Amino acid sequence: MVLDLGGGAGDHFHSVFPAHKRVVVADILEDHLNLARQRYGYDTLQLRDEDVTLPFSDKQFDVVFCSSVIQEVTGPKSRIDRIMNDADFDKVARQHQWVFAGEIRRIAKKYYVQTPYKYFIIEPHSWLPGFIVFLPRHMLVRLLRFTNTTFWPTRSHPVWRLLTIGEFSKMFPDATIEREWSFGFVKSLMAIKA
């Protein structure tokens, strides 16, 4: 059994493994889960945004597939985007991400976890230049609010916390860490436990 953790409507997993049918998609968005059931026949489970732990047994899944999710597991969305202090945001977000990583390791026999790399030349949520990760949080929030109301092609809410290679490696010590490269730069990180 495979768990597509944070898989939304299951589109990404299905594009990679179209023949695989023993899949559970777990996500916080009910509409996306309905689509995963309708389009692909996947089993689904709605997670609560406030929950830190996952409602699964130890080693329940043969494989956990989690792509571009952990950077957004930073706390309840209704509150996290209001935190303007760098240290406060980092403390809350880091705690949630580390618990989430531990939960993946607990419930999976094998896993694949992918996340955008913090220092890529383009910040992947906003499509702004990568240097925005160095802005103080209050300035980042202000910038994103501005770009969300202009001609900028994407809308981004400041709920993400991107990871470094070192921190990601420590979150998944039993995995091999691979790097995806683009234009000569590390674009994303993958923790693979086979």
Short mmCIF file of N, CA and C in Angstrom, two decimals:
data_model
loop_
_atom_site.label_atom_id
_atom_site.label_comp_id
_atom_site.label_asym_id
_atom_site.label_seq_id
_atom_site.Cartn_x
_atom_site.Cartn_y
_atom_site.Cartn_z
N MET A 1 0.85 -1.18 0.00
CA MET A 1 0.00 0.00 0.00
C MET A 1 0.89 1.24 0.00
N VAL A 2 0.50 2.23 -0.81
CA VAL A 2 1.23 3.48 -0.95
C VAL A 2 0.40 4.61 -0.36
N LEU A 3 1.06 5.50 0.36
CA LEU A 3 0.42 6.73 0.85
C LEU A 3 0.99 7.90 0.07
N ASP A 4 0.12 8.63 -0.62
CA ASP A 4 0.50 9.89 -1.26
C ASP A 4 0.15 10.98 -0.25
N LEU A 5 1.14 11.41 0.49
CA LEU A 5 0.94 12.31 1.63
C LEU A 5 0.98 13.77 1.16
N GLY A 6 -0.15 14.45 1.34
CA GLY A 6 -0.25 15.82 0.84
C GLY A 6 -0.42 15.85 -0.66
N GLY A 7 -0.98 14.77 -1.20
CA GLY A 7 -1.04 14.59 -2.65
C GLY A 7 -2.15 15.30 -3.37
N GLY A 8 -2.95 16.09 -2.67
CA GLY A 8 -4.01 16.84 -3.34
C GLY A 8 -4.97 15.92 -4.06
N ALA A 9 -5.15 16.14 -5.35
CA ALA A 9 -6.06 15.35 -6.17
C ALA A 9 -5.41 14.08 -6.71
N GLY A 10 -4.16 13.82 -6.32
CA GLY A 10 -3.47 12.61 -6.76
C GLY A 10 -2.86 12.71 -8.15
N ASP A 11 -2.93 13.89 -8.76
CA ASP A 11 -2.45 14.05 -10.14
C ASP A 11 -0.96 13.78 -10.29
N HIS A 12 -0.16 14.32 -9.38
CA HIS A 12 1.29 14.14 -9.50
C HIS A 12 1.67 12.67 -9.34
N PHE A 13 1.14 12.02 -8.33
CA PHE A 13 1.45 10.60 -8.13
C PHE A 13 1.00 9.79 -9.35
N HIS A 14 -0.19 10.06 -9.84
CA HIS A 14 -0.71 9.33 -10.99
C HIS A 14 0.14 9.56 -12.24
N SER A 15 0.70 10.76 -12.40
CA SER A 15 1.54 11.03 -13.57
C SER A 15 2.84 10.25 -13.52
N VAL A 16 3.30 9.92 -12.32
CA VAL A 16 4.55 9.16 -12.16
C VAL A 16 4.28 7.66 -12.17
N PHE A 17 3.20 7.24 -11.51
CA PHE A 17 2.86 5.81 -11.38
C PHE A 17 1.41 5.57 -11.81
N PRO A 18 1.10 5.68 -13.10
CA PRO A 18 -0.30 5.60 -13.54
C PRO A 18 -0.97 4.24 -13.32
N ALA A 19 -0.19 3.17 -13.26
CA ALA A 19 -0.79 1.84 -13.11
C ALA A 19 -1.01 1.44 -11.66
N HIS A 20 -0.45 2.19 -10.74
CA HIS A 20 -0.54 1.81 -9.33
C HIS A 20 -1.91 2.18 -8.78
N LYS A 21 -2.63 1.20 -8.25
CA LYS A 21 -4.01 1.44 -7.78
C LYS A 21 -4.18 1.34 -6.27
N ARG A 22 -3.27 0.68 -5.57
CA ARG A 22 -3.41 0.55 -4.11
C ARG A 22 -2.79 1.78 -3.45
N VAL A 23 -3.52 2.88 -3.53
CA VAL A 23 -3.01 4.18 -3.09
C VAL A 23 -4.02 4.83 -2.16
N VAL A 24 -3.49 5.41 -1.09
CA VAL A 24 -4.28 6.27 -0.21
C VAL A 24 -3.72 7.68 -0.36
N VAL A 25 -4.57 8.63 -0.68
CA VAL A 25 -4.17 10.03 -0.74
C VAL A 25 -4.65 10.69 0.54
N ALA A 26 -3.73 11.32 1.26
CA ALA A 26 -4.09 12.05 2.48
C ALA A 26 -3.75 13.52 2.27
N ASP A 27 -4.71 14.38 2.55
CA ASP A 27 -4.51 15.81 2.31
C ASP A 27 -5.48 16.57 3.22
N ILE A 28 -5.27 17.88 3.33
CA ILE A 28 -6.16 18.70 4.16
C ILE A 28 -7.34 19.25 3.37
N LEU A 29 -7.30 19.17 2.04
CA LEU A 29 -8.34 19.78 1.21
C LEU A 29 -9.34 18.74 0.71
N GLU A 30 -10.56 18.84 1.18
CA GLU A 30 -11.60 17.87 0.85
C GLU A 30 -11.91 17.84 -0.65
N ASP A 31 -11.96 19.00 -1.30
CA ASP A 31 -12.26 19.04 -2.74
C ASP A 31 -11.22 18.26 -3.54
N HIS A 32 -9.96 18.40 -3.17
CA HIS A 32 -8.90 17.66 -3.87
C HIS A 32 -9.06 16.16 -3.66
N LEU A 33 -9.40 15.76 -2.46
CA LEU A 33 -9.57 14.33 -2.17
C LEU A 33 -10.73 13.74 -2.97
N ASN A 34 -11.80 14.51 -3.12
CA ASN A 34 -12.92 14.05 -3.94
C ASN A 34 -12.47 13.79 -5.37
N LEU A 35 -11.62 14.67 -5.90
CA LEU A 35 -11.10 14.48 -7.25
C LEU A 35 -10.22 13.24 -7.34
N ALA A 36 -9.41 12.99 -6.32
CA ALA A 36 -8.55 11.79 -6.31
C ALA A 36 -9.39 10.52 -6.37
N ARG A 37 -10.50 10.52 -5.67
CA ARG A 37 -11.41 9.36 -5.71
C ARG A 37 -12.07 9.23 -7.08
N GLN A 38 -12.57 10.36 -7.59
CA GLN A 38 -13.31 10.33 -8.86
C GLN A 38 -12.41 10.00 -10.05
N ARG A 39 -11.26 10.65 -10.12
CA ARG A 39 -10.38 10.48 -11.28
C ARG A 39 -9.65 9.15 -11.31
N TYR A 40 -9.15 8.72 -10.14
CA TYR A 40 -8.22 7.58 -10.12
C TYR A 40 -8.69 6.42 -9.26
N GLY A 41 -9.78 6.58 -8.53
CA GLY A 41 -10.26 5.51 -7.67
C GLY A 41 -9.42 5.30 -6.43
N TYR A 42 -8.63 6.31 -6.05
CA TYR A 42 -7.79 6.19 -4.86
C TYR A 42 -8.64 6.27 -3.60
N ASP A 43 -8.20 5.58 -2.56
CA ASP A 43 -8.77 5.78 -1.24
C ASP A 43 -8.24 7.12 -0.73
N THR A 44 -9.00 7.79 0.11
CA THR A 44 -8.58 9.10 0.59
C THR A 44 -8.83 9.24 2.08
N LEU A 45 -8.09 10.15 2.67
CA LEU A 45 -8.27 10.49 4.08
C LEU A 45 -7.99 11.97 4.25
N GLN A 46 -8.95 12.69 4.81
CA GLN A 46 -8.75 14.11 5.05
C GLN A 46 -8.03 14.31 6.38
N LEU A 47 -6.92 15.02 6.31
CA LEU A 47 -6.15 15.37 7.50
C LEU A 47 -6.62 16.73 7.99
N ARG A 48 -6.43 16.98 9.27
CA ARG A 48 -6.76 18.29 9.83
C ARG A 48 -5.50 19.14 9.84
N ASP A 49 -5.63 20.37 9.42
CA ASP A 49 -4.50 21.30 9.33
C ASP A 49 -3.81 21.47 10.68
N GLU A 50 -4.56 21.37 11.77
CA GLU A 50 -3.99 21.59 13.11
C GLU A 50 -3.19 20.40 13.62
N ASP A 51 -3.45 19.22 13.07
CA ASP A 51 -2.80 18.01 13.58
C ASP A 51 -1.32 17.98 13.21
N VAL A 52 -0.51 17.59 14.16
CA VAL A 52 0.93 17.47 13.92
C VAL A 52 1.27 16.01 13.62
N THR A 53 0.63 15.10 14.33
CA THR A 53 0.90 13.68 14.11
C THR A 53 -0.07 13.14 13.05
N LEU A 54 0.33 12.03 12.44
CA LEU A 54 -0.47 11.41 11.39
C LEU A 54 -1.26 10.23 11.95
N PRO A 55 -2.50 10.03 11.52
CA PRO A 55 -3.38 9.00 12.09
C PRO A 55 -3.16 7.61 11.49
N PHE A 56 -1.91 7.17 11.47
CA PHE A 56 -1.57 5.87 10.89
C PHE A 56 -0.71 5.07 11.86
N SER A 57 -0.72 3.76 11.68
CA SER A 57 0.08 2.86 12.52
C SER A 57 1.54 2.86 12.07
N ASP A 58 2.40 2.42 12.97
CA ASP A 58 3.82 2.27 12.64
C ASP A 58 3.97 1.33 11.45
N LYS A 59 4.76 1.75 10.48
CA LYS A 59 5.08 0.95 9.27
C LYS A 59 3.83 0.47 8.55
N GLN A 60 2.77 1.25 8.59
CA GLN A 60 1.51 0.87 7.94
C GLN A 60 1.63 0.83 6.42
N PHE A 61 2.51 1.68 5.86
CA PHE A 61 2.60 1.78 4.41
C PHE A 61 3.91 1.22 3.89
N ASP A 62 3.81 0.52 2.77
CA ASP A 62 5.02 0.02 2.11
C ASP A 62 5.86 1.19 1.65
N VAL A 63 5.19 2.21 1.08
CA VAL A 63 5.88 3.40 0.58
C VAL A 63 5.05 4.63 0.92
N VAL A 64 5.73 5.69 1.38
CA VAL A 64 5.11 7.01 1.50
C VAL A 64 5.75 7.89 0.44
N PHE A 65 4.92 8.51 -0.38
CA PHE A 65 5.32 9.43 -1.44
C PHE A 65 4.87 10.81 -1.01
N CYS A 66 5.80 11.73 -0.86
CA CYS A 66 5.48 13.06 -0.34
C CYS A 66 6.28 14.09 -1.13
N SER A 67 5.64 14.74 -2.08
CA SER A 67 6.34 15.63 -3.00
C SER A 67 5.91 17.08 -2.80
N SER A 68 6.89 17.92 -2.48
CA SER A 68 6.67 19.37 -2.30
C SER A 68 5.60 19.67 -1.27
N VAL A 69 5.72 19.03 -0.11
CA VAL A 69 4.75 19.23 0.97
C VAL A 69 5.43 19.71 2.25
N ILE A 70 6.55 19.09 2.63
CA ILE A 70 7.12 19.34 3.96
C ILE A 70 7.45 20.82 4.18
N GLN A 71 7.80 21.55 3.13
CA GLN A 71 8.13 22.97 3.31
C GLN A 71 6.90 23.79 3.71
N GLU A 72 5.71 23.24 3.51
CA GLU A 72 4.48 23.95 3.87
C GLU A 72 3.84 23.44 5.15
N VAL A 73 4.44 22.43 5.76
CA VAL A 73 3.94 21.91 7.04
C VAL A 73 4.58 22.74 8.15
N THR A 74 4.01 23.92 8.35
CA THR A 74 4.63 24.90 9.25
C THR A 74 3.73 25.31 10.40
N GLY A 75 2.53 24.74 10.45
CA GLY A 75 1.59 25.09 11.50
C GLY A 75 0.23 25.38 10.89
N PRO A 76 -0.78 25.59 11.73
CA PRO A 76 -2.12 25.88 11.22
C PRO A 76 -2.11 27.12 10.32
N LYS A 77 -2.63 26.97 9.11
CA LYS A 77 -2.57 28.05 8.11
C LYS A 77 -3.31 29.29 8.56
N SER A 78 -4.31 29.12 9.40
CA SER A 78 -5.08 30.28 9.86
C SER A 78 -4.26 31.19 10.77
N ARG A 79 -3.17 30.65 11.34
CA ARG A 79 -2.36 31.44 12.27
C ARG A 79 -0.95 31.70 11.78
N ILE A 80 -0.37 30.78 11.03
CA ILE A 80 1.06 30.87 10.74
C ILE A 80 1.41 32.06 9.86
N ASP A 81 0.51 32.46 8.95
CA ASP A 81 0.85 33.58 8.08
C ASP A 81 0.74 34.93 8.78
N ARG A 82 0.26 34.92 10.03
CA ARG A 82 0.20 36.16 10.81
C ARG A 82 1.44 36.39 11.66
N ILE A 83 2.30 35.39 11.75
CA ILE A 83 3.51 35.54 12.57
C ILE A 83 4.53 36.35 11.77
N MET A 84 4.91 37.50 12.30
CA MET A 84 5.82 38.40 11.59
C MET A 84 7.25 38.33 12.10
N ASN A 85 7.45 37.82 13.28
CA ASN A 85 8.79 37.75 13.87
C ASN A 85 9.53 36.53 13.33
N ASP A 86 10.75 36.74 12.84
CA ASP A 86 11.55 35.65 12.25
C ASP A 86 11.73 34.49 13.21
N ALA A 87 12.15 34.78 14.43
CA ALA A 87 12.44 33.72 15.39
C ALA A 87 11.18 32.94 15.77
N ASP A 88 10.07 33.65 15.94
CA ASP A 88 8.81 32.98 16.29
C ASP A 88 8.34 32.07 15.17
N PHE A 89 8.38 32.58 13.93
CA PHE A 89 7.97 31.77 12.78
C PHE A 89 8.87 30.55 12.64
N ASP A 90 10.17 30.77 12.72
CA ASP A 90 11.11 29.66 12.54
C ASP A 90 10.90 28.59 13.61
N LYS A 91 10.65 29.01 14.83
CA LYS A 91 10.46 28.04 15.92
C LYS A 91 9.23 27.17 15.68
N VAL A 92 8.10 27.80 15.36
CA VAL A 92 6.86 27.07 15.14
C VAL A 92 6.97 26.19 13.90
N ALA A 93 7.46 26.76 12.81
CA ALA A 93 7.56 26.02 11.54
C ALA A 93 8.53 24.85 11.66
N ARG A 94 9.68 25.09 12.24
CA ARG A 94 10.69 24.03 12.39
C ARG A 94 10.12 22.87 13.22
N GLN A 95 9.44 23.19 14.30
CA GLN A 95 8.87 22.14 15.15
C GLN A 95 7.89 21.28 14.35
N HIS A 96 7.00 21.90 13.59
CA HIS A 96 6.02 21.15 12.80
C HIS A 96 6.72 20.30 11.73
N GLN A 97 7.72 20.86 11.07
CA GLN A 97 8.41 20.11 10.01
C GLN A 97 9.16 18.91 10.57
N TRP A 98 9.81 19.08 11.69
CA TRP A 98 10.56 17.96 12.28
C TRP A 98 9.62 16.85 12.75
N VAL A 99 8.49 17.22 13.33
CA VAL A 99 7.52 16.19 13.74
C VAL A 99 6.98 15.48 12.50
N PHE A 100 6.67 16.23 11.46
CA PHE A 100 6.16 15.65 10.21
C PHE A 100 7.17 14.67 9.62
N ALA A 101 8.43 15.04 9.59
CA ALA A 101 9.48 14.14 9.08
C ALA A 101 9.54 12.87 9.92
N GLY A 102 9.47 13.02 11.23
CA GLY A 102 9.48 11.85 12.11
C GLY A 102 8.28 10.95 11.89
N GLU A 103 7.13 11.56 11.61
CA GLU A 103 5.92 10.78 11.34
C GLU A 103 6.05 9.99 10.03
N ILE A 104 6.64 10.59 9.02
CA ILE A 104 6.87 9.86 7.76
C ILE A 104 7.75 8.65 8.03
N ARG A 105 8.82 8.85 8.77
CA ARG A 105 9.73 7.75 9.07
C ARG A 105 9.03 6.67 9.91
N ARG A 106 8.10 7.08 10.76
CA ARG A 106 7.39 6.12 11.62
C ARG A 106 6.41 5.26 10.83
N ILE A 107 5.67 5.85 9.90
CA ILE A 107 4.59 5.12 9.23
C ILE A 107 5.03 4.39 7.96
N ALA A 108 6.25 4.67 7.47
CA ALA A 108 6.68 4.13 6.17
C ALA A 108 7.77 3.08 6.31
N LYS A 109 7.63 2.02 5.54
CA LYS A 109 8.74 1.07 5.41
C LYS A 109 9.80 1.66 4.47
N LYS A 110 9.32 2.31 3.42
CA LYS A 110 10.18 3.01 2.46
C LYS A 110 9.52 4.36 2.20
N TYR A 111 10.31 5.33 1.75
CA TYR A 111 9.69 6.62 1.45
C TYR A 111 10.48 7.40 0.42
N TYR A 112 9.76 8.32 -0.18
CA TYR A 112 10.32 9.32 -1.10
C TYR A 112 9.74 10.66 -0.66
N VAL A 113 10.61 11.56 -0.21
CA VAL A 113 10.18 12.89 0.21
C VAL A 113 10.97 13.90 -0.61
N GLN A 114 10.27 14.78 -1.30
CA GLN A 114 10.91 15.80 -2.13
C GLN A 114 10.52 17.17 -1.60
N THR A 115 11.47 18.10 -1.66
CA THR A 115 11.19 19.48 -1.26
C THR A 115 12.03 20.44 -2.09
N PRO A 116 11.51 21.62 -2.40
CA PRO A 116 12.34 22.62 -3.07
C PRO A 116 13.51 23.02 -2.17
N TYR A 117 14.63 23.31 -2.80
CA TYR A 117 15.83 23.70 -2.05
C TYR A 117 15.78 25.18 -1.70
N LYS A 118 16.16 25.49 -0.50
CA LYS A 118 16.08 26.87 0.00
C LYS A 118 16.84 27.87 -0.86
N TYR A 119 18.01 27.48 -1.38
CA TYR A 119 18.88 28.45 -2.05
C TYR A 119 18.87 28.34 -3.57
N PHE A 120 17.79 27.83 -4.15
CA PHE A 120 17.68 27.83 -5.61
C PHE A 120 17.50 29.27 -6.09
N ILE A 121 17.82 29.52 -7.34
CA ILE A 121 17.81 30.90 -7.86
C ILE A 121 16.40 31.50 -7.99
N ILE A 122 15.39 30.65 -8.01
CA ILE A 122 14.00 31.11 -8.04
C ILE A 122 13.28 30.50 -6.84
N GLU A 123 12.58 31.33 -6.07
CA GLU A 123 11.77 30.80 -4.98
C GLU A 123 10.53 30.18 -5.61
N PRO A 124 10.27 28.88 -5.39
CA PRO A 124 9.26 28.16 -6.18
C PRO A 124 7.80 28.51 -5.90
N HIS A 125 7.47 29.07 -4.78
CA HIS A 125 6.08 29.39 -4.48
C HIS A 125 5.66 30.72 -5.11
N SER A 126 6.57 31.67 -5.09
CA SER A 126 6.26 33.02 -5.56
C SER A 126 6.83 33.31 -6.95
N TRP A 127 7.78 32.52 -7.39
CA TRP A 127 8.54 32.73 -8.64
C TRP A 127 9.36 34.01 -8.59
N LEU A 128 9.63 34.50 -7.41
CA LEU A 128 10.49 35.67 -7.25
C LEU A 128 11.94 35.21 -7.17
N PRO A 129 12.89 36.13 -7.35
CA PRO A 129 14.31 35.75 -7.23
C PRO A 129 14.59 35.11 -5.87
N GLY A 130 15.48 34.13 -5.88
CA GLY A 130 15.77 33.33 -4.70
C GLY A 130 16.25 34.11 -3.49
N PHE A 131 16.77 35.31 -3.70
CA PHE A 131 17.28 36.07 -2.55
C PHE A 131 16.19 36.46 -1.57
N ILE A 132 14.92 36.31 -1.93
CA ILE A 132 13.86 36.70 -0.99
C ILE A 132 13.89 35.85 0.28
N VAL A 133 14.53 34.67 0.22
CA VAL A 133 14.59 33.84 1.43
C VAL A 133 15.44 34.49 2.52
N PHE A 134 16.22 35.50 2.16
CA PHE A 134 17.05 36.21 3.14
C PHE A 134 16.34 37.43 3.74
N LEU A 135 15.18 37.77 3.24
CA LEU A 135 14.46 38.93 3.77
C LEU A 135 13.92 38.63 5.16
N PRO A 136 13.89 39.65 6.02
CA PRO A 136 13.20 39.47 7.30
C PRO A 136 11.74 39.11 7.02
N ARG A 137 11.16 38.33 7.89
CA ARG A 137 9.81 37.80 7.66
C ARG A 137 8.80 38.91 7.39
N HIS A 138 8.83 39.98 8.16
CA HIS A 138 7.83 41.03 7.96
C HIS A 138 7.94 41.65 6.57
N MET A 139 9.17 41.73 6.03
CA MET A 139 9.35 42.27 4.68
C MET A 139 8.89 41.26 3.63
N LEU A 140 9.17 39.98 3.86
CA LEU A 140 8.72 38.93 2.95
C LEU A 140 7.19 38.92 2.85
N VAL A 141 6.54 38.98 3.99
CA VAL A 141 5.07 38.99 4.01
C VAL A 141 4.54 40.20 3.25
N ARG A 142 5.12 41.34 3.48
CA ARG A 142 4.70 42.56 2.78
C ARG A 142 4.90 42.43 1.27
N LEU A 143 6.06 41.90 0.88
CA LEU A 143 6.36 41.72 -0.55
C LEU A 143 5.35 40.78 -1.20
N LEU A 144 5.05 39.66 -0.55
CA LEU A 144 4.11 38.71 -1.13
C LEU A 144 2.70 39.29 -1.20
N ARG A 145 2.32 40.05 -0.21
CA ARG A 145 1.00 40.71 -0.27
C ARG A 145 0.94 41.67 -1.46
N PHE A 146 2.05 42.36 -1.70
CA PHE A 146 2.11 43.28 -2.84
C PHE A 146 2.03 42.51 -4.17
N THR A 147 2.87 41.49 -4.34
CA THR A 147 2.86 40.76 -5.61
C THR A 147 1.55 40.03 -5.84
N ASN A 148 0.86 39.66 -4.77
CA ASN A 148 -0.44 39.00 -4.92
C ASN A 148 -1.51 39.93 -5.46
N THR A 149 -1.28 41.24 -5.40
CA THR A 149 -2.28 42.21 -5.87
C THR A 149 -1.84 42.92 -7.14
N THR A 150 -0.77 42.45 -7.78
CA THR A 150 -0.25 43.10 -8.98
C THR A 150 -0.34 42.16 -10.17
N PHE A 151 0.42 42.49 -11.17
CA PHE A 151 0.49 41.72 -12.41
C PHE A 151 1.24 40.41 -12.25
N TRP A 152 1.89 40.19 -11.10
CA TRP A 152 2.75 39.01 -10.93
C TRP A 152 1.96 37.73 -11.20
N PRO A 153 2.54 36.77 -11.94
CA PRO A 153 1.76 35.61 -12.41
C PRO A 153 1.37 34.59 -11.35
N THR A 154 1.96 34.62 -10.17
CA THR A 154 1.59 33.64 -9.15
C THR A 154 1.12 34.33 -7.88
N ARG A 155 0.36 33.60 -7.10
CA ARG A 155 -0.09 34.07 -5.79
C ARG A 155 0.53 33.14 -4.76
N SER A 156 1.13 33.73 -3.74
CA SER A 156 1.79 32.92 -2.72
C SER A 156 1.48 33.49 -1.35
N HIS A 157 1.20 32.59 -0.42
CA HIS A 157 0.97 33.00 0.96
C HIS A 157 2.19 32.57 1.78
N PRO A 158 2.60 33.39 2.71
CA PRO A 158 3.86 33.15 3.43
C PRO A 158 3.76 32.07 4.50
N VAL A 159 3.39 30.86 4.09
CA VAL A 159 3.24 29.77 5.04
C VAL A 159 4.35 28.73 4.89
N TRP A 160 5.27 28.95 3.97
CA TRP A 160 6.31 27.96 3.70
C TRP A 160 7.63 28.33 4.39
N ARG A 161 8.39 27.29 4.67
CA ARG A 161 9.75 27.43 5.21
C ARG A 161 10.61 26.43 4.45
N LEU A 162 11.46 26.95 3.57
CA LEU A 162 12.30 26.09 2.74
C LEU A 162 13.46 25.53 3.56
N LEU A 163 13.96 24.37 3.13
CA LEU A 163 14.97 23.64 3.88
C LEU A 163 16.33 23.65 3.19
N THR A 164 17.37 23.57 4.01
CA THR A 164 18.73 23.43 3.50
C THR A 164 19.07 21.95 3.36
N ILE A 165 20.16 21.67 2.68
CA ILE A 165 20.60 20.28 2.53
C ILE A 165 20.91 19.68 3.90
N GLY A 166 21.60 20.45 4.75
CA GLY A 166 21.98 19.95 6.07
C GLY A 166 20.78 19.61 6.94
N GLU A 167 19.81 20.50 7.01
CA GLU A 167 18.64 20.24 7.85
C GLU A 167 17.81 19.08 7.30
N PHE A 168 17.62 19.05 5.99
CA PHE A 168 16.85 17.97 5.37
C PHE A 168 17.51 16.62 5.62
N SER A 169 18.83 16.58 5.54
CA SER A 169 19.57 15.33 5.80
C SER A 169 19.38 14.87 7.24
N LYS A 170 19.36 15.81 8.17
CA LYS A 170 19.16 15.45 9.58
C LYS A 170 17.73 14.99 9.85
N MET A 171 16.77 15.51 9.11
CA MET A 171 15.38 15.09 9.28
C MET A 171 15.18 13.64 8.85
N PHE A 172 15.97 13.22 7.87
CA PHE A 172 15.82 11.87 7.31
C PHE A 172 17.17 11.14 7.34
N PRO A 173 17.67 10.82 8.53
CA PRO A 173 19.01 10.24 8.65
C PRO A 173 19.14 8.84 8.08
N ASP A 174 18.02 8.14 7.90
CA ASP A 174 18.07 6.78 7.36
C ASP A 174 17.85 6.75 5.85
N ALA A 175 17.88 7.92 5.21
CA ALA A 175 17.63 8.01 3.77
C ALA A 175 18.88 8.46 3.03
N THR A 176 18.88 8.20 1.75
CA THR A 176 19.87 8.77 0.84
C THR A 176 19.31 10.10 0.36
N ILE A 177 20.11 11.15 0.42
CA ILE A 177 19.66 12.46 -0.03
C ILE A 177 20.20 12.71 -1.44
N GLU A 178 19.29 12.91 -2.36
CA GLU A 178 19.64 13.21 -3.75
C GLU A 178 19.32 14.66 -4.03
N ARG A 179 20.03 15.22 -5.00
CA ARG A 179 19.81 16.61 -5.40
C ARG A 179 19.33 16.64 -6.85
N GLU A 180 18.31 17.44 -7.11
CA GLU A 180 17.88 17.70 -8.48
C GLU A 180 18.52 19.01 -8.91
N TRP A 181 19.16 19.00 -10.06
CA TRP A 181 19.88 20.17 -10.55
C TRP A 181 19.13 20.81 -11.71
N SER A 182 19.20 22.13 -11.79
CA SER A 182 18.62 22.86 -12.90
C SER A 182 19.48 24.09 -13.17
N PHE A 183 19.92 24.24 -14.41
CA PHE A 183 20.77 25.37 -14.80
C PHE A 183 22.02 25.49 -13.93
N GLY A 184 22.56 24.35 -13.51
CA GLY A 184 23.78 24.34 -12.71
C GLY A 184 23.57 24.61 -11.23
N PHE A 185 22.34 24.69 -10.79
CA PHE A 185 22.03 24.95 -9.38
C PHE A 185 21.17 23.82 -8.81
N VAL A 186 21.32 23.58 -7.52
CA VAL A 186 20.44 22.60 -6.86
C VAL A 186 19.05 23.22 -6.79
N LYS A 187 18.08 22.49 -7.36
CA LYS A 187 16.70 22.98 -7.40
C LYS A 187 15.85 22.36 -6.30
N SER A 188 16.02 21.05 -6.08
CA SER A 188 15.23 20.40 -5.05
C SER A 188 16.03 19.27 -4.42
N LEU A 189 15.52 18.81 -3.28
CA LEU A 189 16.15 17.74 -2.51
C LEU A 189 15.18 16.58 -2.41
N MET A 190 15.73 15.37 -2.41
CA MET A 190 14.90 14.18 -2.29
C MET A 190 15.51 13.26 -1.24
N ALA A 191 14.72 12.86 -0.28
CA ALA A 191 15.12 11.86 0.72
C ALA A 191 14.50 10.54 0.28
N ILE A 192 15.35 9.55 0.03
CA ILE A 192 14.87 8.27 -0.49
C ILE A 192 15.33 7.15 0.43
N LYS A 193 14.37 6.45 0.98
CA LYS A 193 14.68 5.24 1.75
C LYS A 193 14.09 4.07 0.97
N ALA A 194 14.98 3.28 0.39
CA ALA A 194 14.52 2.16 -0.46
C ALA A 194 14.57 0.85 0.29
#
